[in-house]
Every structure is written in structure tokens, then in C-alpha cells.
PDB file of C-alpha atoms in Angstrom:
ATOM      1  CA  VAL A   9     -60.421 121.619 -61.009  1.00 45.00           C
ATOM      2  CA  GLU A  10     -63.508 121.050 -58.868  1.00 60.00           C
ATOM      3  CA  ASP A  11     -65.572 117.858 -58.651  1.00 66.00           C
ATOM      4  CA  THR A  12     -63.173 115.782 -60.729  1.00 78.00           C
ATOM      5  CA  LYS A  13     -63.967 112.080 -60.443  1.00 82.00           C
ATOM      6  CA  CYS A  14     -62.032 108.953 -61.258  1.00 84.00           C
ATOM      7  CA  ILE A  15     -64.279 106.095 -62.383  1.00 85.00           C
ATOM      8  CA  LYS A  16     -62.619 102.676 -62.105  1.00 82.00           C
ATOM      9  CA  LYS A  17     -63.420  99.517 -64.039  1.00 86.00           C
ATOM     10  CA  ASN A  18     -64.694  97.857 -60.867  1.00 87.00           C
ATOM     11  CA  GLY A  19     -67.322 100.575 -60.529  1.00 83.00           C
ATOM     12  CA  MET A  20     -65.619 102.423 -57.686  1.00 84.00           C
ATOM     13  CA  ASN A  21     -65.724 106.204 -57.997  1.00 86.00           C
ATOM     14  CA  CYS A  22     -63.522 108.619 -56.114  1.00 85.00           C
ATOM     15  CA  GLU A  23     -62.909 112.354 -56.198  1.00 86.00           C
ATOM     16  CA  VAL A  24     -59.415 113.382 -57.288  1.00 84.00           C
ATOM     17  CA  ASP A  25     -57.400 116.569 -57.565  1.00 83.00           C
ATOM     18  CA  CYS A  26     -54.925 115.255 -60.128  1.00 82.00           C
ATOM     19  CA  ILE A  27     -54.482 112.170 -62.321  1.00 81.00           C
ATOM     20  CA  ALA A  28     -51.000 111.040 -63.348  1.00 81.00           C
ATOM     21  CA  GLU A  29     -50.866 108.459 -66.113  1.00 81.00           C
ATOM     22  CA  SER A  30     -47.866 106.414 -67.179  1.00 79.00           C
ATOM     23  CA  ILE A  31     -48.624 104.954 -70.583  1.00 82.00           C
ATOM     24  CA  GLY A  32     -45.225 103.535 -71.577  1.00 80.00           C
ATOM     25  CA  LEU A  33     -43.982 103.396 -75.136  1.00 85.00           C
ATOM     26  CA  ILE A  34     -43.369 101.048 -78.041  1.00 90.00           C
ATOM     27  CA  PRO A  35     -39.902 101.507 -79.568  1.00 92.00           C
ATOM     28  CA  LYS A  36     -39.526 102.308 -83.232  1.00 93.00           C
ATOM     29  CA  THR A  37     -37.632  99.311 -84.603  1.00 95.00           C
ATOM     30  CA  SER A  38     -38.123  99.792 -88.333  1.00 95.00           C
ATOM     31  CA  LEU A  39     -34.394 100.372 -88.934  1.00 96.00           C
ATOM     32  CA  ALA A  40     -33.498  97.260 -86.938  1.00 97.00           C
ATOM     33  CA  GLU A  41     -36.063  95.192 -88.823  1.00 97.00           C
ATOM     34  CA  SER A  42     -34.797  96.468 -92.179  1.00 97.00           C
ATOM     35  CA  ILE A  43     -31.341  95.019 -91.485  1.00 97.00           C
ATOM     36  CA  GLY A  44     -32.658  91.703 -90.193  1.00 98.00           C
ATOM     37  CA  LEU A  45     -32.382  92.107 -86.426  1.00 98.00           C
ATOM     38  CA  THR A  46     -34.706  89.885 -84.391  1.00 98.00           C
ATOM     39  CA  ILE A  47     -37.676  91.590 -82.727  1.00 98.00           C
ATOM     40  CA  GLY A  48     -39.033  89.828 -79.655  1.00 97.00           C
ATOM     41  CA  LYS A  49     -42.346  89.361 -77.859  1.00 96.00           C
ATOM     42  CA  THR A  50     -42.083  92.741 -76.110  1.00 95.00           C
ATOM     43  CA  LYS A  51     -41.570  94.460 -79.490  1.00 96.00           C
ATOM     44  CA  GLY A  52     -37.979  95.185 -78.511  1.00 97.00           C
ATOM     45  CA  ILE A  53     -34.741  94.035 -80.134  1.00 98.00           C
ATOM     46  CA  VAL A  54     -33.666  90.637 -78.803  1.00 98.00           C
ATOM     47  CA  VAL A  55     -30.193  90.622 -77.230  1.00 98.00           C
ATOM     48  CA  ASN A  56     -27.960  88.028 -75.575  1.00 98.00           C
ATOM     49  CA  ASP A  57     -26.180  88.165 -72.206  1.00 97.00           C
ATOM     50  CA  TYR A  58     -23.768  90.781 -73.581  1.00 98.00           C
ATOM     51  CA  MET A  59     -26.405  92.985 -75.248  1.00 98.00           C
ATOM     52  CA  GLN A  60     -25.515  91.691 -78.722  1.00 98.00           C
ATOM     53  CA  THR A  61     -28.280  91.315 -81.275  1.00 98.00           C
ATOM     54  CA  ASN A  62     -28.426  88.363 -83.689  1.00 98.00           C
ATOM     55  CA  ASP A  63     -25.776  90.309 -85.617  1.00 98.00           C
ATOM     56  CA  PRO A  64     -22.828  90.079 -83.160  1.00 97.00           C
ATOM     57  CA  ASP A  65     -21.387  93.362 -84.446  1.00 97.00           C
ATOM     58  CA  ILE A  66     -24.534  95.261 -83.413  1.00 98.00           C
ATOM     59  CA  TYR A  67     -25.533  95.915 -79.806  1.00 98.00           C
ATOM     60  CA  ALA A  68     -28.850  97.256 -78.517  1.00 98.00           C
ATOM     61  CA  ILE A  69     -29.398  99.008 -75.199  1.00 97.00           C
ATOM     62  CA  GLY A  70     -32.001 101.110 -73.441  1.00 96.00           C
ATOM     63  CA  ASP A  71     -35.738 101.260 -74.121  1.00 95.00           C
ATOM     64  CA  VAL A  72     -35.392  99.273 -77.336  1.00 96.00           C
ATOM     65  CA  ALA A  73     -33.579  96.244 -75.868  1.00 97.00           C
ATOM     66  CA  GLU A  74     -35.461  93.081 -74.872  1.00 97.00           C
ATOM     67  CA  THR A  75     -33.723  91.420 -71.932  1.00 97.00           C
ATOM     68  CA  SER A  76     -35.241  89.042 -69.349  1.00 97.00           C
ATOM     69  CA  ASP A  77     -37.104  88.997 -66.058  1.00 97.00           C
ATOM     70  CA  TRP A  78     -35.101  88.172 -62.905  1.00 96.00           C
ATOM     71  CA  HIS A  79     -37.616  85.641 -61.600  1.00 95.00           C
ATOM     72  CA  THR A  80     -39.107  83.984 -64.655  1.00 96.00           C
ATOM     73  CA  GLY A  81     -36.406  84.423 -67.296  1.00 96.00           C
ATOM     74  CA  LYS A  82     -39.099  85.502 -69.727  1.00 97.00           C
ATOM     75  CA  PRO A  83     -38.583  88.402 -72.160  1.00 97.00           C
ATOM     76  CA  LYS A  84     -38.743  91.803 -70.492  1.00 96.00           C
ATOM     77  CA  ARG A  85     -38.195  95.338 -71.742  1.00 96.00           C
ATOM     78  CA  VAL A  86     -37.510  97.894 -69.011  1.00 95.00           C
ATOM     79  CA  GLN A  87     -37.768 101.584 -69.910  1.00 93.00           C
ATOM     80  CA  LEU A  88     -35.782 103.110 -67.067  1.00 94.00           C
ATOM     81  CA  ALA A  89     -32.502 104.995 -66.688  1.00 94.00           C
ATOM     82  CA  TRP A  90     -30.645 102.647 -64.308  1.00 95.00           C
ATOM     83  CA  HIS A  91     -31.180  99.715 -66.634  1.00 96.00           C
ATOM     84  CA  ALA A  92     -29.903 101.631 -69.667  1.00 97.00           C
ATOM     85  CA  HIS A  93     -26.780 102.619 -67.714  1.00 97.00           C
ATOM     86  CA  ARG A  94     -26.188  99.004 -66.686  1.00 97.00           C
ATOM     87  CA  GLN A  95     -26.637  97.807 -70.256  1.00 98.00           C
ATOM     88  CA  ALA A  96     -24.136 100.404 -71.454  1.00 98.00           C
ATOM     89  CA  PHE A  97     -21.626  99.096 -68.898  1.00 98.00           C
ATOM     90  CA  ILE A  98     -22.194  95.537 -70.156  1.00 98.00           C
ATOM     91  CA  VAL A  99     -21.511  96.634 -73.736  1.00 98.00           C
ATOM     92  CA  ALA A 100     -18.396  98.616 -72.790  1.00 98.00           C
ATOM     93  CA  SER A 101     -17.048  95.656 -70.803  1.00 98.00           C
ATOM     94  CA  HIS A 102     -17.633  93.306 -73.732  1.00 98.00           C
ATOM     95  CA  LEU A 103     -15.958  95.638 -76.213  1.00 98.00           C
ATOM     96  CA  SER A 104     -12.934  95.981 -73.908  1.00 97.00           C
ATOM     97  CA  GLU A 105     -12.641  92.159 -73.739  1.00 97.00           C
ATOM     98  CA  ASN A 106     -13.638  92.047 -70.084  1.00 96.00           C
ATOM     99  CA  PRO A 107     -17.093  90.468 -70.520  1.00 97.00           C
ATOM    100  CA  VAL A 108     -19.731  90.738 -67.809  1.00 97.00           C
ATOM    101  CA  LYS A 109     -23.115  89.075 -68.273  1.00 97.00           C
ATOM    102  CA  ILE A 110     -26.328  91.020 -67.825  1.00 96.00           C
ATOM    103  CA  ASN A 111     -28.617  89.881 -65.020  1.00 95.00           C
ATOM    104  CA  GLY A 112     -32.339  89.506 -65.389  1.00 96.00           C
ATOM    105  CA  PHE A 113     -34.092  92.716 -64.381  1.00 97.00           C
ATOM    106  CA  LEU A 114     -36.395  93.375 -61.436  1.00 97.00           C
ATOM    107  CA  GLY A 115     -37.587  96.656 -62.922  1.00 96.00           C
ATOM    108  CA  SER A 116     -36.832  98.655 -59.783  1.00 97.00           C
ATOM    109  CA  THR A 117     -38.145 102.185 -60.083  1.00 96.00           C
ATOM    110  CA  ILE A 118     -39.048 105.218 -58.006  1.00 97.00           C
ATOM    111  CA  THR A 119     -40.797 108.489 -58.719  1.00 95.00           C
ATOM    112  CA  LYS A 120     -41.842 111.638 -56.876  1.00 94.00           C
ATOM    113  CA  LEU A 121     -45.241 113.227 -57.350  1.00 90.00           C
ATOM    114  CA  PHE A 122     -45.624 116.445 -55.361  1.00 90.00           C
ATOM    115  CA  SER A 123     -45.060 115.441 -51.705  1.00 91.00           C
ATOM    116  CA  LEU A 124     -45.446 111.700 -52.269  1.00 94.00           C
ATOM    117  CA  THR A 125     -42.868 109.145 -53.377  1.00 97.00           C
ATOM    118  CA  ALA A 126     -43.815 105.837 -55.011  1.00 96.00           C
ATOM    119  CA  GLY A 127     -41.430 102.971 -55.704  1.00 97.00           C
ATOM    120  CA  MET A 128     -41.441  99.310 -56.603  1.00 98.00           C
ATOM    121  CA  THR A 129     -39.177  96.384 -57.366  1.00 98.00           C
ATOM    122  CA  GLY A 130     -39.822  92.917 -58.717  1.00 98.00           C
ATOM    123  CA  HIS A 131     -43.303  91.580 -59.323  1.00 97.00           C
ATOM    124  CA  SER A 132     -46.592  93.221 -58.424  1.00 96.00           C
ATOM    125  CA  GLU A 133     -49.701  91.323 -57.378  1.00 96.00           C
ATOM    126  CA  GLN A 134     -51.128  91.548 -60.878  1.00 95.00           C
ATOM    127  CA  SER A 135     -47.969  90.329 -62.622  1.00 96.00           C
ATOM    128  CA  LEU A 136     -47.745  87.371 -60.214  1.00 96.00           C
ATOM    129  CA  ILE A 137     -51.351  86.463 -60.993  1.00 96.00           C
ATOM    130  CA  ASP A 138     -50.627  86.775 -64.721  1.00 95.00           C
ATOM    131  CA  GLU A 139     -47.610  84.465 -64.347  1.00 95.00           C
ATOM    132  CA  GLY A 140     -49.563  81.922 -62.311  1.00 94.00           C
ATOM    133  CA  ILE A 141     -47.115  82.155 -59.394  1.00 94.00           C
ATOM    134  CA  GLU A 142     -48.537  81.215 -55.994  1.00 95.00           C
ATOM    135  CA  PHE A 143     -47.730  83.958 -53.522  1.00 97.00           C
ATOM    136  CA  GLU A 144     -48.547  85.546 -50.211  1.00 97.00           C
ATOM    137  CA  LYS A 145     -48.352  89.218 -49.332  1.00 96.00           C
ATOM    138  CA  VAL A 146     -47.614  91.297 -46.269  1.00 96.00           C
ATOM    139  CA  THR A 147     -48.767  94.896 -45.967  1.00 96.00           C
ATOM    140  CA  TYR A 148     -47.859  97.710 -43.610  1.00 95.00           C
ATOM    141  CA  GLN A 149     -49.658 101.016 -43.287  1.00 95.00           C
ATOM    142  CA  GLY A 150     -48.408 103.474 -40.721  1.00 93.00           C
ATOM    143  CA  ARG A 151     -45.653 105.870 -39.785  1.00 92.00           C
ATOM    144  CA  ASN A 152     -42.286 105.693 -41.482  1.00 89.00           C
ATOM    145  CA  ASN A 153     -40.473 106.785 -38.334  1.00 87.00           C
ATOM    146  CA  ALA A 154     -41.245 107.274 -34.659  1.00 87.00           C
ATOM    147  CA  GLY A 155     -44.449 109.227 -34.130  1.00 85.00           C
ATOM    148  CA  TYR A 156     -43.023 111.309 -31.295  1.00 89.00           C
ATOM    149  CA  TYR A 157     -40.224 112.552 -33.562  1.00 87.00           C
ATOM    150  CA  PRO A 158     -40.925 115.823 -35.433  1.00 87.00           C
ATOM    151  CA  ASP A 159     -41.602 115.639 -39.154  1.00 84.00           C
ATOM    152  CA  HIS A 160     -42.706 112.012 -39.169  1.00 86.00           C
ATOM    153  CA  GLY A 161     -44.696 110.833 -42.168  1.00 90.00           C
ATOM    154  CA  THR A 162     -46.690 107.857 -43.349  1.00 94.00           C
ATOM    155  CA  ILE A 163     -45.912 104.963 -45.662  1.00 96.00           C
ATOM    156  CA  ASN A 164     -47.881 102.143 -47.283  1.00 97.00           C
ATOM    157  CA  LEU A 165     -45.697  99.123 -47.976  1.00 97.00           C
ATOM    158  CA  ARG A 166     -46.518  95.783 -49.589  1.00 97.00           C
ATOM    159  CA  VAL A 167     -44.197  92.791 -49.972  1.00 98.00           C
ATOM    160  CA  HIS A 168     -44.905  89.642 -52.006  1.00 98.00           C
ATOM    161  CA  TYR A 169     -43.209  86.292 -51.459  1.00 98.00           C
ATOM    162  CA  ASP A 170     -43.401  82.760 -52.857  1.00 96.00           C
ATOM    163  CA  ARG A 171     -45.922  80.667 -50.957  1.00 92.00           C
ATOM    164  CA  ASN A 172     -43.737  77.551 -50.970  1.00 93.00           C
ATOM    165  CA  SER A 173     -40.099  78.680 -50.924  1.00 96.00           C
ATOM    166  CA  ARG A 174     -40.869  81.959 -49.078  1.00 97.00           C
ATOM    167  CA  LEU A 175     -38.379  83.712 -51.403  1.00 97.00           C
ATOM    168  CA  LEU A 176     -39.113  87.387 -51.975  1.00 98.00           C
ATOM    169  CA  LEU A 177     -40.832  88.255 -55.241  1.00 98.00           C
ATOM    170  CA  GLY A 178     -41.392  92.002 -55.095  1.00 98.00           C
ATOM    171  CA  GLY A 179     -42.444  95.046 -53.160  1.00 98.00           C
ATOM    172  CA  GLN A 180     -44.199  98.374 -53.628  1.00 98.00           C
ATOM    173  CA  ALA A 181     -44.395 101.433 -51.417  1.00 98.00           C
ATOM    174  CA  VAL A 182     -45.975 104.887 -51.384  1.00 97.00           C
ATOM    175  CA  GLY A 183     -45.207 107.430 -48.716  1.00 96.00           C
ATOM    176  CA  ASP A 184     -44.030 110.821 -47.581  1.00 94.00           C
ATOM    177  CA  LYS A 185     -40.404 109.737 -47.144  1.00 91.00           C
ATOM    178  CA  GLY A 186     -38.238 106.657 -46.695  1.00 92.00           C
ATOM    179  CA  VAL A 187     -39.685 104.824 -49.701  1.00 96.00           C
ATOM    180  CA  ASP A 188     -36.310 104.662 -51.452  1.00 96.00           C
ATOM    181  CA  LYS A 189     -34.671 102.935 -48.486  1.00 95.00           C
ATOM    182  CA  ARG A 190     -37.371 100.286 -48.187  1.00 96.00           C
ATOM    183  CA  ILE A 191     -37.444  99.483 -51.900  1.00 98.00           C
ATOM    184  CA  ASP A 192     -33.643  99.304 -52.159  1.00 97.00           C
ATOM    185  CA  VAL A 193     -33.466  96.917 -49.194  1.00 97.00           C
ATOM    186  CA  ILE A 194     -36.109  94.685 -50.786  1.00 98.00           C
ATOM    187  CA  ALA A 195     -34.336  94.726 -54.179  1.00 98.00           C
ATOM    188  CA  THR A 196     -31.053  93.754 -52.505  1.00 97.00           C
ATOM    189  CA  ALA A 197     -32.788  90.982 -50.578  1.00 98.00           C
ATOM    190  CA  ILE A 198     -34.382  89.598 -53.742  1.00 98.00           C
ATOM    191  CA  MET A 199     -31.074  89.487 -55.628  1.00 97.00           C
ATOM    192  CA  GLY A 200     -29.479  87.875 -52.576  1.00 97.00           C
ATOM    193  CA  ASN A 201     -32.103  85.078 -52.735  1.00 97.00           C
ATOM    194  CA  MET A 202     -33.394  85.933 -49.279  1.00 97.00           C
ATOM    195  CA  THR A 203     -36.684  84.697 -47.866  1.00 97.00           C
ATOM    196  CA  VAL A 204     -39.292  86.902 -46.242  1.00 95.00           C
ATOM    197  CA  ASP A 205     -38.038  85.527 -42.911  1.00 96.00           C
ATOM    198  CA  ASP A 206     -34.467  86.614 -43.734  1.00 97.00           C
ATOM    199  CA  LEU A 207     -35.777  90.067 -44.583  1.00 95.00           C
ATOM    200  CA  ALA A 208     -37.552  90.349 -41.236  1.00 93.00           C
ATOM    201  CA  ALA A 209     -34.342  89.351 -39.433  1.00 96.00           C
ATOM    202  CA  LEU A 210     -32.077  91.850 -41.224  1.00 95.00           C
ATOM    203  CA  GLU A 211     -30.113  94.065 -38.858  1.00 96.00           C
ATOM    204  CA  LEU A 212     -30.752  97.467 -40.378  1.00 94.00           C
ATOM    205  CA  SER A 213     -29.754 100.879 -39.058  1.00 93.00           C
ATOM    206  CA  TYR A 214     -32.341 102.377 -36.707  1.00 90.00           C
ATOM    207  CA  SER A 215     -32.866 105.795 -35.220  1.00 91.00           C
ATOM    208  CA  PRO A 216     -36.197 107.624 -34.732  1.00 89.00           C
ATOM    209  CA  PRO A 217     -35.483 110.294 -37.379  1.00 86.00           C
ATOM    210  CA  TYR A 218     -35.047 107.594 -40.047  1.00 84.00           C
ATOM    211  CA  SER A 219     -37.100 104.486 -39.297  1.00 83.00           C
TER     212      SER A 219
END
């Protein structure tokens, strides 16, 4: 398609070759409502630490389940495969009398669009603003491995951290390659309650083909 333009709310216009839109979904909970299960603020079915609904004999997992956010503890519904798998493990453990509690979710995700990969974990700038959390951010734009090494690519990386405690709050990245590694390291650091200074000091594997 020639001369395709994207017109943003802020008035900025840019020419594009393709537009990918992720619109999400609202789960159909009519059956759950008809039997008296509690529907939460995210329009999902409210569950406890073991994925039980308000009827302890009924569990809810996947896109329909309302869990909580890792940082704020507020209701959160994550529509991603890893989270559904984890919830299924929590249910199976509870049914086998070996209970494991569900953690709050960061919402870590990654996707590939043609030659680019985009990933994120934790809070974005907009969600931090919405939550009223004071934060700082660090950005990196450049090569994802040594420039003299063949097949190097580029990456744009952004990390958010708490202004006072300096604990990590989230990260996003878009690039040709290596996005998965960066996002997974950040997610691990967040769940390990590491600060942005701890992240900078991590001894990670290095070799020009990789980083």
C-alpha cells in the first residue's frame, strides 16, 4: 500500500507500511455469573491465591481469571500463554494437596513482527503515570552486539525504576535480536527485588556475537 499514513492523537503524522493492532478481549463470563461467581474490576472471575473462585470447588484460569499485579497488588487480568500455564500448575498443585500460591504477575510478553522483536515486563511509563508511582527511566538505543561482528543489529531498550527505592519497575525493548534475553534478565531482577544499581552490576555472559 502506497502513501499510508498513521495519524496520532498528538497530531504527529508518519508514513507506515503496516499497522499491527492489539485490541485485547473481554472474557464471556455469563455462565460464571449465572452460578454466582464473583466478577472483578477487570471483568474477569475473581480468584484467590490458589485460583479458586468464591465457590471453592470451582477454579478459574487463563484469560478469564482476575489475579493481581506484582507491584501494586491491584486486580490484573493477563491474557498470555505463560500465565495460563502457571495458573494451571497452581491448580494442579492444589488439587494434589501440595499447594503453591500464585505470585502477582508482571505481564511479561514478547512477540515477533517480521524481522523485529518487541518485548516487555512489568510497568510501562503510562501505567506508572496512571498508578501515580514516581519513577525514573533509562533508555538505550544502539547495537545489540559488537559493531565489528558480522550480523549485528540494533535495539531500543527502556528501563523504569522507583525514584526513591531505586527498585526496578519494568522494561520494554524493540530490536532485531537479543530482546528476549534483555527482558528475561529484567523480569528476573524485578522478582528478585533488585535495584537499578544491582542490575547494572550483574555479571552476565559476554561475547561479541551475543551482547
